[in-house]
CSV table of C-alpha atoms in Angstrom, one decimal:
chain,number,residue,atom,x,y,z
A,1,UNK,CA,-64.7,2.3,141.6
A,2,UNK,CA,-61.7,1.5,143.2
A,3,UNK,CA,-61.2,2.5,146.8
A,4,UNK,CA,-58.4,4.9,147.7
A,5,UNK,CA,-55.8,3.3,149.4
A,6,UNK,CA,-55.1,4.9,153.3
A,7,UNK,CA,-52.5,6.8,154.1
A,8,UNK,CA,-50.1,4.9,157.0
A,9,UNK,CA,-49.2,7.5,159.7
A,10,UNK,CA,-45.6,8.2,159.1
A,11,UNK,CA,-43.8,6.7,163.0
A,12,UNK,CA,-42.8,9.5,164.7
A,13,UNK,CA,-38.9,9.3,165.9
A,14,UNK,CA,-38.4,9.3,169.9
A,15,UNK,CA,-37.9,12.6,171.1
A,16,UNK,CA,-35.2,12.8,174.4
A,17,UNK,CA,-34.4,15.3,176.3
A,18,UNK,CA,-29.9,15.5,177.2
A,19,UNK,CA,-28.4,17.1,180.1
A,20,UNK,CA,-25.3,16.5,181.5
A,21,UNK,CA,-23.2,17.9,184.4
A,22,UNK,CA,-19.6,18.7,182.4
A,23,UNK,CA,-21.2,21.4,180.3
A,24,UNK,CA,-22.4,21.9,176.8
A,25,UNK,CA,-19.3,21.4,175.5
A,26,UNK,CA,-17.8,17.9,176.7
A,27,UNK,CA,-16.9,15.3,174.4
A,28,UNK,CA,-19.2,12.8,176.2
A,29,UNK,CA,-22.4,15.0,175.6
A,30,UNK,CA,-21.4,15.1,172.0
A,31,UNK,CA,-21.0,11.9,171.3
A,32,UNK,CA,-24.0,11.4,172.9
A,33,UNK,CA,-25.6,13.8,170.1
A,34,UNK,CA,-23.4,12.6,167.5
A,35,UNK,CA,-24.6,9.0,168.1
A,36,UNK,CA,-28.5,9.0,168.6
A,37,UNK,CA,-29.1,12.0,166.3
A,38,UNK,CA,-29.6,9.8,163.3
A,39,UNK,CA,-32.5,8.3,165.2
A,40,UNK,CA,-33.8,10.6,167.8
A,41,UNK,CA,-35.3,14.0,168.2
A,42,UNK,CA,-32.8,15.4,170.3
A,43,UNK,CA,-33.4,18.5,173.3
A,44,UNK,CA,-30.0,19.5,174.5
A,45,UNK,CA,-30.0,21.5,177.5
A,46,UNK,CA,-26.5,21.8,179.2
A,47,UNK,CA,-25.0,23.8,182.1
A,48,UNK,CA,-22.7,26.1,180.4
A,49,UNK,CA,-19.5,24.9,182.5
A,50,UNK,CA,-18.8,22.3,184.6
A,51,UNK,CA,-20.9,21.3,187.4
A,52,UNK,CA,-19.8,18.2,188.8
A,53,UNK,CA,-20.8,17.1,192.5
A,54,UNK,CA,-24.2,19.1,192.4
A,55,UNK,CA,-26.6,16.0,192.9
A,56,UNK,CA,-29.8,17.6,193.0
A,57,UNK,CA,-29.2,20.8,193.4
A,58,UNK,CA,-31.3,24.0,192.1
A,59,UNK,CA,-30.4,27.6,191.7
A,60,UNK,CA,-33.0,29.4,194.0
A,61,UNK,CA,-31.2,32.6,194.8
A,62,UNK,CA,-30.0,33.8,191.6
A,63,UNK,CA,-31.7,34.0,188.1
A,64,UNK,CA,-31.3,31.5,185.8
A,65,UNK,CA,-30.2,32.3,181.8
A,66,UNK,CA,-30.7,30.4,178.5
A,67,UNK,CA,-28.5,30.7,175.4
A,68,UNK,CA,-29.5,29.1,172.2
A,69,UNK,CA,-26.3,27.4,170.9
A,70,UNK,CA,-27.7,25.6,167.6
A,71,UNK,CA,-31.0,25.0,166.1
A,72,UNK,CA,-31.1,22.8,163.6
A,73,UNK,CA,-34.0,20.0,162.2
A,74,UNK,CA,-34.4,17.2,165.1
A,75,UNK,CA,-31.6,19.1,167.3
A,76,UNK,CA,-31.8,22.3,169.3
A,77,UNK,CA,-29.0,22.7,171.9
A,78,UNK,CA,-29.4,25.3,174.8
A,79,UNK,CA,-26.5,26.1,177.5
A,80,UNK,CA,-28.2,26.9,181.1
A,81,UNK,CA,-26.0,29.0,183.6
A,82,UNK,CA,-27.0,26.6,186.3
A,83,UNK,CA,-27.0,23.0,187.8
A,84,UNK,CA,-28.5,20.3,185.8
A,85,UNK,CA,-31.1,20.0,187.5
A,86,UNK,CA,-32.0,23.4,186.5
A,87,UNK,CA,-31.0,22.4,183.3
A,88,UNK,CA,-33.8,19.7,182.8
A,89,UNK,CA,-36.7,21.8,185.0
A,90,UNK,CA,-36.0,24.4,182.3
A,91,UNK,CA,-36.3,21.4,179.6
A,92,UNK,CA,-40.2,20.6,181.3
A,93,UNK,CA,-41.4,23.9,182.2
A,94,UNK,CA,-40.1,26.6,178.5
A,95,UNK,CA,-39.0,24.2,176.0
A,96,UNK,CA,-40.8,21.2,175.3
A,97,UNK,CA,-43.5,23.0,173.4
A,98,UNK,CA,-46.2,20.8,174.3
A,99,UNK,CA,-44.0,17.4,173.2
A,100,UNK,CA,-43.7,15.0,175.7
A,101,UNK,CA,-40.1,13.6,176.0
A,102,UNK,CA,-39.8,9.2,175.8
A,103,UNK,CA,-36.5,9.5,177.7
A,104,UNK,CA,-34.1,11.8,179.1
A,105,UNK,CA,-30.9,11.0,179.0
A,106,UNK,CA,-28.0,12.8,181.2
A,107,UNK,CA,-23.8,12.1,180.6
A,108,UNK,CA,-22.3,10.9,178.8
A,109,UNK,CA,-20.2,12.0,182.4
A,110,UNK,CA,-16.3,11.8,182.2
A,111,UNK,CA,-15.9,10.0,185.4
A,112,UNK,CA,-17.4,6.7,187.5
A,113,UNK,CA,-21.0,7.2,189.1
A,114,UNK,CA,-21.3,3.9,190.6
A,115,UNK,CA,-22.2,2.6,194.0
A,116,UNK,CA,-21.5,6.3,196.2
A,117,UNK,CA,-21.0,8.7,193.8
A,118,UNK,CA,-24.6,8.3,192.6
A,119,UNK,CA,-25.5,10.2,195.5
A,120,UNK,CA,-23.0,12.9,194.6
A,121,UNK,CA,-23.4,13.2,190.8
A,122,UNK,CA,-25.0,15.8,188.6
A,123,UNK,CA,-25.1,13.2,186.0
A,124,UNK,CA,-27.7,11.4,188.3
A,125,UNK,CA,-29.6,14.2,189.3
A,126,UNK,CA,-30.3,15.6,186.2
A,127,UNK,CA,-31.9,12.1,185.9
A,128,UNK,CA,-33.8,12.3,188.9
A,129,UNK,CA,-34.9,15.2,187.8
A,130,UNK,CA,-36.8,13.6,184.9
A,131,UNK,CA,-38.2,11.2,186.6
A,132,UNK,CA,-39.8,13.7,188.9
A,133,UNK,CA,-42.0,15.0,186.1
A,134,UNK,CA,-42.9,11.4,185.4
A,135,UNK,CA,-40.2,10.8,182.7
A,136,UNK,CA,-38.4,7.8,182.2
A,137,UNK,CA,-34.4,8.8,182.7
A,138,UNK,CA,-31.4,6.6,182.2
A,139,UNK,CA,-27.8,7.7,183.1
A,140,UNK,CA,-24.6,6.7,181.2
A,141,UNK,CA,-20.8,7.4,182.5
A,142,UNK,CA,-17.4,5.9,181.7
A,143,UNK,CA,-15.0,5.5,184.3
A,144,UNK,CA,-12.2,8.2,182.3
A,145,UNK,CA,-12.2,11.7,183.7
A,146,UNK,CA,-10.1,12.6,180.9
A,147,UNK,CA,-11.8,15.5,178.8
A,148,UNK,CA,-10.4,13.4,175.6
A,149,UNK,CA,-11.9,10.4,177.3
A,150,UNK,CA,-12.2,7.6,174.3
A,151,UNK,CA,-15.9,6.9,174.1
A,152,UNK,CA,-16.1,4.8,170.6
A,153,UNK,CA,-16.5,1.3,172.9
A,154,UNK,CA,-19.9,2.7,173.9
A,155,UNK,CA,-21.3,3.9,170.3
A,156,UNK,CA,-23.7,0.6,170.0
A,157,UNK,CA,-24.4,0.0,173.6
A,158,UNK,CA,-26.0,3.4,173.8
A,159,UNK,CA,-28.3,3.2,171.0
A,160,UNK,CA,-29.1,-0.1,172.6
A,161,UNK,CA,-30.0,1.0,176.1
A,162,UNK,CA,-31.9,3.9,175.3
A,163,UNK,CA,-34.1,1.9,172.7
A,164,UNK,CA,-34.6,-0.8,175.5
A,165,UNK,CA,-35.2,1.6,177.9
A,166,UNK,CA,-38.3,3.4,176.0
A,167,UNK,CA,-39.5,-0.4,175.1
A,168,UNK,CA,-39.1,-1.6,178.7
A,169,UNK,CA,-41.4,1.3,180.3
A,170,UNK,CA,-39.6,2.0,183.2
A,171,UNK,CA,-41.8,2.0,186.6
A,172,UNK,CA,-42.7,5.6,188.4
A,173,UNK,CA,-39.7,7.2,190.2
A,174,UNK,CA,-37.5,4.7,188.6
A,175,UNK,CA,-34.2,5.2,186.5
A,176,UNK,CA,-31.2,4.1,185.0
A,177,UNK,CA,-27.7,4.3,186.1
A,178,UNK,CA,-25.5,2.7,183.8
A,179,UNK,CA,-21.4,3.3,184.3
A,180,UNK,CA,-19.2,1.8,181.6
A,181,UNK,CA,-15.7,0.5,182.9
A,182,UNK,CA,-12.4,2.1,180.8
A,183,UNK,CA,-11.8,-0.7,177.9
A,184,UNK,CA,-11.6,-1.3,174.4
A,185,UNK,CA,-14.2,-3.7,175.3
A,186,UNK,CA,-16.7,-5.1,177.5
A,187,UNK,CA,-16.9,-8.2,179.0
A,188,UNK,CA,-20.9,-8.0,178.9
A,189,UNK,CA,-23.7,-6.3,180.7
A,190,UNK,CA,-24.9,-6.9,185.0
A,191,UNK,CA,-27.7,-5.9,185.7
A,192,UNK,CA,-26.8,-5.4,189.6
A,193,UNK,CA,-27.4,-3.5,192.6
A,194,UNK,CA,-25.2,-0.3,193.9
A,195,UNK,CA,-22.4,-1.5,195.6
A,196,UNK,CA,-21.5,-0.1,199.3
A,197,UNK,CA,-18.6,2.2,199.6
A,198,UNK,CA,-17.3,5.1,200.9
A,199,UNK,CA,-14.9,8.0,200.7
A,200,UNK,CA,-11.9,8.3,202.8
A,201,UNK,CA,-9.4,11.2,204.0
A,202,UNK,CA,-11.6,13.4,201.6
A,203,UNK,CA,-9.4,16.8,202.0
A,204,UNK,CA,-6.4,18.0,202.1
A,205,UNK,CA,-4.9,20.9,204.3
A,206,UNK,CA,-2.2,23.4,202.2
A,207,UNK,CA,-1.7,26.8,202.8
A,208,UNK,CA,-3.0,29.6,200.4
A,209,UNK,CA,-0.9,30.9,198.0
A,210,UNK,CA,0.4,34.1,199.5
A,211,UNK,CA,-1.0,34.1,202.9
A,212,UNK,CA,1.1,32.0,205.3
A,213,UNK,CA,-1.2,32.1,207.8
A,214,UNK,CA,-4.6,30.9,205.9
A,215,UNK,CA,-5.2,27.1,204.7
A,216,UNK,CA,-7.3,26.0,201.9
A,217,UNK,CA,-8.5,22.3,201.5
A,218,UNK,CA,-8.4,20.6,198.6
A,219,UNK,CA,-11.6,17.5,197.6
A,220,UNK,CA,-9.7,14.7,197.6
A,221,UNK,CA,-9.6,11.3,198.9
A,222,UNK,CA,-10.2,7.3,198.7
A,223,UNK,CA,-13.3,5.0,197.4
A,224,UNK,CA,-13.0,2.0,199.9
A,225,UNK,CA,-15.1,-1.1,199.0
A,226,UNK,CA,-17.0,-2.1,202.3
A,227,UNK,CA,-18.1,-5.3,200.7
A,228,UNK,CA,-15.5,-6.7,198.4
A,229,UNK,CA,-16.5,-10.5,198.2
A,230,UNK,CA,-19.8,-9.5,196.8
A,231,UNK,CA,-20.2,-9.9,193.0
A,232,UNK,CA,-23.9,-8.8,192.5
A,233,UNK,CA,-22.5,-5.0,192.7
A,234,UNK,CA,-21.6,-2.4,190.3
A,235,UNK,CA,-18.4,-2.0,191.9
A,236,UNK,CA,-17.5,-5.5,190.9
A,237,UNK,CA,-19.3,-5.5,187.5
A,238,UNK,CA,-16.5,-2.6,186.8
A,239,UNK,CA,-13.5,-3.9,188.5
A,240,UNK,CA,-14.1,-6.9,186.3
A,241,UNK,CA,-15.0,-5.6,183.2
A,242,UNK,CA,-18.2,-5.4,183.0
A,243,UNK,CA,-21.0,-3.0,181.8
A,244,UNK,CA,-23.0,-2.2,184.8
A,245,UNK,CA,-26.6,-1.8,184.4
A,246,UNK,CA,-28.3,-0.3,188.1
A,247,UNK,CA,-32.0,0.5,188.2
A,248,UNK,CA,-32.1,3.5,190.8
A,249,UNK,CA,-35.3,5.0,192.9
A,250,UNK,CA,-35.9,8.4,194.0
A,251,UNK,CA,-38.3,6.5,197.1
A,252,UNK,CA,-35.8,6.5,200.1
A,253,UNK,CA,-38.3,5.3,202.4
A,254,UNK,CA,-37.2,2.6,204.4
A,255,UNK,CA,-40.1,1.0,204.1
A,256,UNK,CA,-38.9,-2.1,206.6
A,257,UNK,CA,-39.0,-0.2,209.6
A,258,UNK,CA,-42.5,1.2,209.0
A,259,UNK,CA,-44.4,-1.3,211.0
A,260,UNK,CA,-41.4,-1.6,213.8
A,261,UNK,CA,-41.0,2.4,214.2
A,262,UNK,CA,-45.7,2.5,214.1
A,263,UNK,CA,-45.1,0.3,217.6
A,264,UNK,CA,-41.9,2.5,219.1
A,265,UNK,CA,-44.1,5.4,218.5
């Protein structure tokens, strides 16, 4: 009698949970969904305007709200009234119904998140956020703050990273930050460190429209490069064309001056 031949488990697609910090709608976000939908099970949950600066910050004061924007086979997108990282707690602790995520993803932000900014960006928290429920999180942003920011360069590269990024098992607490410089195209990938930098003259003073006598002040400011000979940063990697690649932990221990500060105190 001839033996029935086994069935072979159909693969099951990687499932990723987005976020982003320029809100549901933004072109970056959906080309994001546009480009890794054909190959992904795809968790969108957005903030449902712009909320760019926020770092890690969480709603604690307020209550939080959910909208259901589309559900659809493989794609269910949600708009969240707060910060991203609200955005991707919600994601872990209502949505996921009981499917672990491979990856989230956060951006695609309109707007550089290298070397400072990291510390700044929503983009990046949402990340972090991920990573603090033991997710593996990766980061993507073009140096264009224009909404109608051309994003076709990074179509391939994104499918790329995200792929190598599930393969590549990134280590606990560990993500990445990857910031695409404003081409047609790239010059190549670096994997590098974040640069040093910092912002300069950051406000402005102006007075407030209709009261002479009150001033408002205005984010504004330089990014000045405090190490501009050094070519194993992001900051150069951009300048010069490049894609650049930063692996990012949420340990900020500096772990060099444990035995020094153990004999001070």
């Amino acid at each position: 009698m001839a033996k029935t031949p086994k069935r072979t488990k159909k693969k099951q697609r990687p499932f990723l949970v987005l976020s982003n910090d320029d809100g549901f709608r933004a072109k970056g976000l959906n080309v994001l969904i546009d480009t890794l939908r054909p190959m992904c099970d795809l968790l969108v949950v957005a903030p449902d305007g712009t909320r760019s600066g926020m770092a890690c910050a969480m709603t604690a004061t307020i209550p939080v709200t959910l909208q259901k924007i589309k559900k659809e086979r493989g794609l269910t997108i949600y708009a969240c009234s707060g910060t991203p990282t609200d955005c991707v707690k919600l994601a872990v602790a209502q949505l996921l119904r009981g499917r672990r995520p491979d990856l989230v993803v956060s951006g695609i932000n309109h707007g550089d998140n290298s070397s400072v900014n990291s510390h700044y960006s929503g983009t990046l928290g949402a990340a972090y956020e991920g990573v603090m429920h033991g997710i593996p999180a990766v980061a993507f942003s073009l140096c264009d703050f224009s909404p109608d920011a051309d994003f076709e360069p990074l179509r391939p590269y994104l499918i790329d990273f995200v792929f190598k990024a599930i393969a590549a098992g990134l280590p606990p607490l560990t993500c990445l930050n990857i910031n695409f410089p404003k081409a047609q195209k790239f010059n190549g990938v670096r994997i590098c460190r974040m640069g040093r930098t910092h912002w300069n003259n950051e406000f402005t003073k102006a007075r407030r429209p209709g009261i002479s006598h009150q001033f408002v002040y205005w984010l504004t400011g330089d990014r000045i490069n405090d190490e501009p000979l050094a070519q194993d940063t992001d900051s150069w990697a951009l300048e010069n064309g490049f894609i650049a690649v930063t692996p990012e932990t949420l340990d900020v221990t500096a772990h060099g001056l444990i035995t020094g500060l153990q004999d001070v105190f």
